[in-house]
Amino acid sequence: MRFIHTSDWHLGQTLHHFERRFEHQCFLDWLLATLVTEQAQTLLISGDIFDNANPSAAAQKQFYQFLQQAKARVPALNIVIIAGNHDSPGRLEMPAPFLEGMDASVIGFVPRDAAGQINVSRLVIPLKDAQGVAAWCLAIPFLRPGDVPRVADLAEGADPYTAGITALYQQTLAYALRLRQAGQPIIALGHCHMVGGEVSQDSERPIVIGGSEALSAKMFDANIAYAALGHLHLAQMVGQQAHIRYCGSPIPLSFAEVAYPHQVLRFDTAGETVVDVTPLLVPRAVDLLRVPKKAAPMAEVLAALAALNLPADLAPEQYPFLEVRIALEQPEPGLRAQIEAAIEGKPVRLAKIETRFAAKNSAELEDETLPELAQLQPDAIFNRLYRSKYAADAPPELMAALAELMLNAGADEK
């Protein structure tokens, strides 16, 4: 059986207030063509379909239109979707009855029966080919503490949340093993943070809860042929195990991800094992530029911006997003105006200005006690904060503006 593993689409995402519908549509169009050319039999979407729990109507239309087109282009395609930590479980499951007719299974939250017991049977999904059931899928969405079973007799120091996650995977696997016949592989989906996983600090929302730690790959039993994971945006193996994988996000979701290999993963099974895992690189529809590569003085930055040589035939939705990185000794008046002047007329969108300052000294404030700070006037505190950040006294015009602000605030109170 042939599978395509993808995750972390984040439909509806904006990058510093720029919407990204065009990029997502380019990815979805490419994925449709890939499903056809690769003769895929199952599409796995491992969470974070949307960027937030209340996606726009446009983002939802984009998603459901893709599912309809995928089923039309590949009529025998199995589709399994789980919720991620960015998704609303209820919103994602709402159209499930309609999607069942498209062989699309959506698991937003852990189902329970009338007695409040976890119904693991709904988390085990049969995957079919022309001859019938060919594989089984454990579809485990992002798990919150209330979703997992309580584990009795925890070892000393063990975290009940992570122990509950492991127990749920074990219970679901045990149910699948009772159903499967010889030669049928078991695939697991999850949206979680595994031990050793490399994160993107700029765009990934932390999901380690309370005092719990990231999850161990040991929770995936040897009977699981492949674990298709979501949440981390950098494609990577877990614990150097080729069958436990993050496929990564299909587009860079922040400037920290510009060097990532954005991809989906194709894998095949033969009998009960995986025989091949192959990255399929997603073409980048819009570039993200960091100029310069490392923060540099203002003069060098302006020269680098002036030297930017970009194709002149780009449509506006194809203009690259630009992050400008500047090293400063002190605040630079009119910084943005200078940068905008340097890129005027160039086919580029200024998304972010990152400023880095010379060595800072915060010891002056750290050594003060609260009673001592309470004796200081607001302008003195402001000047100390400014000095700790910029290693210089606040300029007179800034102090004058602060004084005017304080005067107006006092007048408002009266």
Coordinates of C-alpha atoms in Angstrom, one line a residue:
M1 CA 0.0 0.0 0.0
R2 CA 1.3 3.5 -0.8
F3 CA 0.8 6.4 1.7
I4 CA 1.4 10.2 1.6
H5 CA 2.2 11.6 5.1
T6 CA 1.7 15.4 5.6
S7 CA 1.0 17.7 8.5
D8 CA 1.0 21.3 9.9
W9 CA -0.6 23.0 7.0
H10 CA -1.8 26.0 9.2
L11 CA -4.3 27.1 6.6
G12 CA -5.3 30.7 7.3
Q13 CA -1.9 31.7 8.7
T14 CA -0.6 35.2 8.4
L15 CA 3.1 36.1 8.4
H16 CA 3.5 39.5 10.1
H17 CA 0.0 40.5 8.8
F18 CA 0.5 39.2 5.3
E19 CA -2.0 36.5 4.4
R20 CA -0.7 33.3 2.8
R21 CA -3.7 31.9 0.9
F22 CA -1.8 31.9 -2.4
E23 CA 1.1 29.8 -1.0
H24 CA -1.3 27.3 0.6
Q25 CA -3.3 27.0 -2.6
C26 CA -0.1 26.3 -4.6
F27 CA 0.8 23.6 -2.1
L28 CA -2.7 22.0 -2.3
D29 CA -2.6 22.1 -6.1
W30 CA 0.8 20.4 -6.0
L31 CA -0.4 17.8 -3.5
L32 CA -3.4 16.9 -5.7
A33 CA -1.1 16.3 -8.6
T34 CA 1.3 14.3 -6.4
L35 CA -1.5 12.0 -5.2
V36 CA -2.3 11.2 -8.8
T37 CA 1.3 10.8 -10.1
E38 CA 2.4 8.8 -7.1
Q39 CA -0.7 6.6 -7.3
A40 CA -1.3 7.1 -3.6
Q41 CA -3.9 4.9 -1.8
T42 CA -3.9 6.7 1.6
L43 CA -3.4 10.4 2.6
L44 CA -2.5 11.0 6.2
I45 CA -2.9 14.5 7.7
S46 CA -1.3 14.6 11.2
G47 CA -2.9 17.7 12.7
D48 CA -2.7 21.5 12.6
I49 CA -4.8 21.7 9.5
F50 CA -5.7 25.2 10.5
D51 CA -3.6 27.9 12.1
N52 CA -6.1 28.6 14.9
A53 CA -9.3 27.2 16.5
N54 CA -11.5 29.6 14.7
P55 CA -10.4 29.6 11.1
S56 CA -11.8 32.0 8.5
A57 CA -14.5 30.9 6.1
A58 CA -11.9 31.2 3.3
A59 CA -9.5 28.8 5.1
Q60 CA -12.2 26.2 5.7
K61 CA -13.4 26.4 2.1
Q62 CA -9.8 25.9 0.9
F63 CA -9.5 22.7 3.0
Y64 CA -12.9 21.1 2.2
Q65 CA -12.5 22.0 -1.5
F66 CA -9.2 20.2 -1.5
L67 CA -10.7 17.1 0.1
Q68 CA -13.5 17.1 -2.6
Q69 CA -11.0 17.5 -5.4
A70 CA -8.7 14.8 -3.9
K71 CA -11.5 12.3 -3.9
A72 CA -12.6 13.2 -7.4
R73 CA -9.0 12.8 -8.7
V74 CA -8.2 9.6 -6.8
P75 CA -11.6 7.9 -6.2
A76 CA -10.2 5.0 -4.1
L77 CA -8.2 7.3 -1.8
N78 CA -8.4 6.7 2.0
I79 CA -8.0 10.0 3.9
V80 CA -7.3 10.1 7.7
I81 CA -7.2 13.4 9.5
I82 CA -6.5 14.1 13.2
A83 CA -6.7 17.4 15.1
G84 CA -3.5 19.2 16.2
N85 CA -3.1 21.6 19.1
H86 CA -4.0 24.6 16.9
D87 CA -7.2 23.0 15.7
S88 CA -10.7 23.0 17.3
P89 CA -11.6 19.3 17.8
G90 CA -15.3 20.0 17.6
R91 CA -15.1 22.2 14.6
L92 CA -12.9 19.7 12.8
E93 CA -15.3 16.8 13.5
M94 CA -18.5 18.7 12.7
P95 CA -18.6 17.7 9.0
A96 CA -17.5 14.1 9.7
P97 CA -20.8 12.5 8.6
F98 CA -20.5 14.1 5.2
L99 CA -16.8 13.2 4.9
E100 CA -17.5 9.5 5.6
G101 CA -19.0 9.2 2.2
M102 CA -15.6 10.3 0.8
D103 CA -13.7 7.6 2.8
A104 CA -12.3 10.5 4.9
S105 CA -12.1 9.8 8.6
V106 CA -11.7 12.8 11.0
I107 CA -10.7 12.4 14.6
G108 CA -10.8 15.6 16.6
F109 CA -11.0 14.4 20.1
V110 CA -10.9 11.1 22.1
P111 CA -14.4 9.5 21.9
R112 CA -16.1 8.2 25.1
D113 CA -19.2 6.0 25.6
A114 CA -22.2 6.8 27.7
A115 CA -20.3 5.6 30.8
G116 CA -17.5 8.0 30.2
Q117 CA -15.1 5.2 29.1
I118 CA -12.7 5.8 26.2
N119 CA -14.1 4.1 23.0
V120 CA -10.8 3.0 21.4
S121 CA -12.7 1.3 18.6
R122 CA -13.4 4.7 17.0
L123 CA -9.7 5.5 17.0
V124 CA -8.9 2.4 14.9
I125 CA -9.6 3.0 11.2
P126 CA -9.6 0.4 8.4
L127 CA -7.7 1.4 5.3
K128 CA -9.0 -0.4 2.2
D129 CA -7.7 -1.3 -1.3
A130 CA -9.5 -3.0 -4.1
Q131 CA -9.5 -6.3 -2.2
G132 CA -10.8 -5.0 1.1
V133 CA -9.1 -4.0 4.3
A134 CA -5.4 -3.7 3.6
A135 CA -4.1 -1.9 6.8
W136 CA -5.2 -0.4 10.1
C137 CA -4.6 3.1 11.3
L138 CA -4.4 4.3 14.9
A139 CA -5.7 7.9 14.6
I140 CA -4.8 9.6 17.9
P141 CA -5.4 13.4 17.9
F142 CA -3.6 15.9 20.0
L143 CA -4.2 14.8 23.6
R144 CA -5.0 17.1 26.5
P145 CA -4.8 15.9 30.1
G146 CA -8.6 15.2 30.2
D147 CA -8.3 13.0 27.1
V148 CA -6.0 10.3 28.5
P149 CA -6.8 7.4 30.8
R150 CA -5.6 7.4 34.4
V151 CA -2.7 5.0 35.0
A152 CA -2.7 3.2 38.4
D153 CA 0.5 2.3 40.2
L154 CA 2.6 5.0 38.6
A155 CA 6.3 4.7 39.2
E156 CA 7.7 7.3 41.6
G157 CA 8.3 10.6 39.8
A158 CA 6.4 9.4 36.7
D159 CA 4.2 12.0 35.0
P160 CA 0.5 11.0 34.8
Y161 CA -0.1 12.9 31.6
T162 CA 2.7 11.2 29.6
A163 CA 1.9 7.8 31.2
G164 CA -1.7 8.3 30.1
I165 CA -0.7 9.0 26.5
T166 CA 1.4 5.9 26.4
A167 CA -1.5 3.9 27.9
L168 CA -3.9 5.2 25.3
Y169 CA -1.6 4.2 22.4
Q170 CA -1.2 0.8 24.0
Q171 CA -4.9 0.2 24.4
T172 CA -5.6 1.4 20.9
L173 CA -2.9 -0.9 19.5
A174 CA -4.2 -3.9 21.4
Y175 CA -7.6 -3.3 19.8
A176 CA -6.1 -3.1 16.4
L177 CA -4.1 -6.3 16.9
R178 CA -7.3 -8.1 17.6
L179 CA -8.7 -6.9 14.3
R180 CA -5.8 -7.3 11.9
Q181 CA -5.1 -10.3 9.8
A182 CA -1.8 -11.6 8.7
G183 CA 0.0 -9.2 6.3
Q184 CA -1.9 -6.1 7.4
P185 CA 0.4 -3.3 8.7
I186 CA -0.6 -0.9 11.5
I187 CA 0.1 2.8 11.0
A188 CA -0.1 5.3 13.9
L189 CA -0.9 9.0 13.7
G190 CA -0.1 11.4 16.4
H191 CA 0.3 15.1 17.1
C192 CA 2.8 15.4 19.9
H193 CA 6.3 16.5 20.9
M194 CA 8.8 13.6 21.1
V195 CA 12.0 13.5 23.1
G196 CA 14.9 15.0 21.1
G197 CA 12.6 16.7 18.5
E198 CA 14.1 19.9 17.0
V199 CA 11.6 22.8 17.3
S200 CA 11.1 26.1 15.5
Q201 CA 11.0 28.7 18.4
D202 CA 9.4 31.4 16.2
S203 CA 6.3 29.5 15.0
E204 CA 5.6 26.4 17.0
R205 CA 3.3 26.6 20.0
P206 CA 4.6 24.6 22.9
I207 CA 2.5 21.6 23.8
V208 CA 4.4 20.1 26.8
I209 CA 1.8 20.6 29.6
G210 CA 2.5 21.3 33.2
G211 CA 5.6 19.5 34.5
S212 CA 5.4 16.8 31.9
E213 CA 8.3 15.9 29.5
A214 CA 8.3 15.2 25.8
L215 CA 7.2 11.7 24.9
S216 CA 9.5 8.8 24.4
A217 CA 9.6 6.8 21.1
K218 CA 9.3 3.7 23.3
M219 CA 5.5 4.3 23.3
F220 CA 5.4 3.0 19.7
D221 CA 5.3 -0.7 19.9
A222 CA 7.2 -2.9 17.5
N223 CA 3.9 -3.9 15.9
I224 CA 3.5 -0.3 14.6
A225 CA 5.0 -0.3 11.0
Y226 CA 5.1 3.5 10.8
A227 CA 4.3 6.5 13.1
A228 CA 3.2 9.5 11.1
L229 CA 3.7 12.5 13.4
G230 CA 2.7 16.2 13.3
H231 CA 3.6 19.3 15.3
L232 CA 7.3 19.9 14.6
H233 CA 7.9 21.9 11.4
L234 CA 11.3 20.5 10.7
A235 CA 11.1 17.1 8.9
Q236 CA 13.0 14.6 11.1
M237 CA 13.2 11.1 12.4
V238 CA 12.7 10.4 16.0
G239 CA 15.5 8.7 17.8
Q240 CA 17.1 7.8 14.5
Q241 CA 14.3 5.4 13.8
A242 CA 13.3 5.6 10.1
H243 CA 9.7 4.5 10.7
I244 CA 8.9 7.2 13.3
R245 CA 8.8 10.5 11.5
Y246 CA 7.8 14.1 11.4
C247 CA 7.1 15.1 7.8
G248 CA 7.3 18.8 8.7
S249 CA 5.3 21.7 7.5
P250 CA 4.8 22.1 3.7
I251 CA 5.7 25.8 3.7
P252 CA 8.0 27.9 5.9
L253 CA 5.8 29.3 8.7
S254 CA 8.3 31.8 10.0
F255 CA 11.7 33.2 8.9
A256 CA 13.3 30.7 11.3
E257 CA 12.2 28.0 8.8
V258 CA 13.6 29.3 5.6
A259 CA 16.4 26.6 5.5
Y260 CA 14.0 23.7 6.3
P261 CA 13.4 21.0 3.6
H262 CA 9.7 21.5 3.2
Q263 CA 8.1 18.2 2.1
V264 CA 5.6 15.4 2.4
L265 CA 6.7 11.8 2.9
R266 CA 5.8 8.9 0.7
F267 CA 6.1 5.5 2.1
D268 CA 5.1 2.0 1.0
T269 CA 4.3 -1.1 3.0
A270 CA 4.8 -4.7 2.1
G271 CA 3.0 -7.1 4.4
E272 CA 3.2 -5.8 7.9
T273 CA 6.3 -3.6 7.4
V274 CA 7.4 -0.4 5.8
V275 CA 9.8 -0.9 2.9
D276 CA 10.5 2.6 1.7
V277 CA 10.2 6.2 3.0
T278 CA 10.9 8.9 0.4
P279 CA 10.7 12.7 0.9
L280 CA 8.8 14.6 -1.8
L281 CA 10.0 18.2 -1.8
V282 CA 7.2 20.9 -2.0
P283 CA 8.0 23.6 -4.5
R284 CA 8.3 27.0 -2.8
A285 CA 5.7 29.4 -4.3
V286 CA 7.0 32.5 -2.4
D287 CA 10.5 33.1 -1.1
L288 CA 11.3 34.3 2.4
L289 CA 14.5 36.5 2.3
R290 CA 16.7 37.4 5.2
V291 CA 18.9 40.4 4.3
P292 CA 21.6 40.2 5.3
K293 CA 22.0 36.6 6.5
K294 CA 23.4 37.9 9.8
A295 CA 22.6 41.2 11.5
A296 CA 25.0 44.0 10.1
P297 CA 25.5 47.7 10.6
M298 CA 23.0 50.1 9.0
A299 CA 25.2 51.1 6.1
E300 CA 25.9 47.5 5.1
V301 CA 22.2 46.6 5.3
L302 CA 21.1 49.6 3.1
A303 CA 23.8 48.6 0.6
A304 CA 22.6 44.9 0.6
L305 CA 19.0 46.1 0.1
A306 CA 20.0 48.3 -2.8
A307 CA 21.8 45.4 -4.4
L308 CA 18.7 43.1 -4.2
N309 CA 18.1 41.7 -7.7
L310 CA 14.7 40.2 -8.0
P311 CA 12.7 39.0 -11.1
A312 CA 10.7 41.8 -12.6
D313 CA 7.9 39.6 -13.8
L314 CA 6.5 38.5 -10.5
A315 CA 2.8 38.9 -9.7
P316 CA 2.2 40.8 -6.4
E317 CA 1.2 37.5 -4.6
Q318 CA 4.6 36.1 -5.6
Y319 CA 6.6 39.0 -4.1
P320 CA 9.1 37.6 -1.6
F321 CA 8.6 38.3 2.1
L322 CA 11.6 40.2 3.5
E323 CA 13.1 40.2 7.0
V324 CA 15.8 42.9 7.4
R325 CA 18.4 42.3 10.1
I326 CA 20.3 45.2 11.6
A327 CA 23.0 45.5 14.3
L328 CA 22.7 48.9 16.1
E329 CA 24.7 50.6 18.7
Q330 CA 21.8 52.8 19.7
P331 CA 18.2 53.4 18.4
E332 CA 18.1 54.7 14.9
P333 CA 15.6 57.5 14.2
G334 CA 13.6 56.9 11.0
L335 CA 14.8 53.3 10.7
R336 CA 11.8 52.0 8.8
A337 CA 11.7 55.0 6.5
Q338 CA 15.3 54.4 5.5
I339 CA 14.6 50.7 4.8
E340 CA 11.4 51.4 2.8
A341 CA 13.3 54.0 0.7
A342 CA 16.0 51.4 0.0
I343 CA 13.5 48.8 -1.4
E344 CA 11.2 51.3 -3.1
G345 CA 10.2 49.9 -6.5
K346 CA 11.5 46.4 -5.8
P347 CA 9.1 43.5 -6.0
V348 CA 9.3 42.6 -2.3
R349 CA 7.1 42.7 0.8
L350 CA 8.7 44.1 4.0
A351 CA 7.5 41.7 6.7
K352 CA 9.9 42.2 9.6
I353 CA 12.7 44.4 10.8
E354 CA 14.9 42.6 13.4
T355 CA 17.2 44.9 15.4
R356 CA 20.1 43.7 17.6
F357 CA 21.9 46.0 19.9
A358 CA 25.4 45.9 21.3
A359 CA 26.2 44.3 24.6
K360 CA 23.7 45.3 27.3
N361 CA 24.2 45.8 31.0
S362 CA 21.1 45.1 33.1
A363 CA 23.1 44.7 36.4
E364 CA 22.2 48.3 37.5
L365 CA 18.5 47.4 37.8
E366 CA 19.0 43.9 39.0
D367 CA 21.0 45.1 42.0
E368 CA 18.2 47.3 43.2
T369 CA 15.7 46.1 45.8
L370 CA 12.0 46.8 45.4
P371 CA 12.0 49.4 48.2
E372 CA 14.9 51.2 46.5
L373 CA 13.2 51.2 43.2
A374 CA 10.0 52.6 44.8
Q375 CA 12.0 55.7 45.8
L376 CA 12.9 56.5 42.2
Q377 CA 10.8 58.8 40.0
P378 CA 9.4 57.3 36.8
D379 CA 11.8 59.2 34.6
A380 CA 14.7 57.8 36.5
I381 CA 13.4 54.2 36.2
F382 CA 12.8 54.8 32.4
N383 CA 16.4 56.1 32.0
R384 CA 17.9 53.1 33.8
L385 CA 15.9 50.7 31.7
Y386 CA 17.0 52.5 28.5
R387 CA 20.6 52.4 29.7
S388 CA 20.4 48.7 30.5
K389 CA 19.1 48.0 27.0
Y390 CA 21.2 50.4 24.9
A391 CA 24.2 51.1 27.1
A392 CA 23.6 54.9 26.8
D393 CA 21.4 57.5 28.5
A394 CA 18.0 58.2 26.9
P395 CA 18.2 61.1 24.5
P396 CA 16.7 64.5 25.7
E397 CA 13.9 64.4 23.1
L398 CA 12.8 61.0 24.4
M399 CA 12.9 62.1 28.0
A400 CA 10.9 65.2 27.0
A401 CA 8.3 63.0 25.3
L402 CA 8.1 60.9 28.5
A403 CA 7.6 64.0 30.6
E404 CA 4.8 65.2 28.4
L405 CA 3.1 61.8 28.5
M406 CA 3.3 61.8 32.3
L407 CA 1.9 65.3 32.5
N408 CA -1.0 64.4 30.2
A409 CA -1.7 61.3 32.3
G410 CA -1.8 63.4 35.5
A411 CA -4.2 65.8 33.9
D412 CA -6.5 62.9 32.8
E413 CA -6.6 61.6 36.4
K414 CA -7.7 65.0 37.7

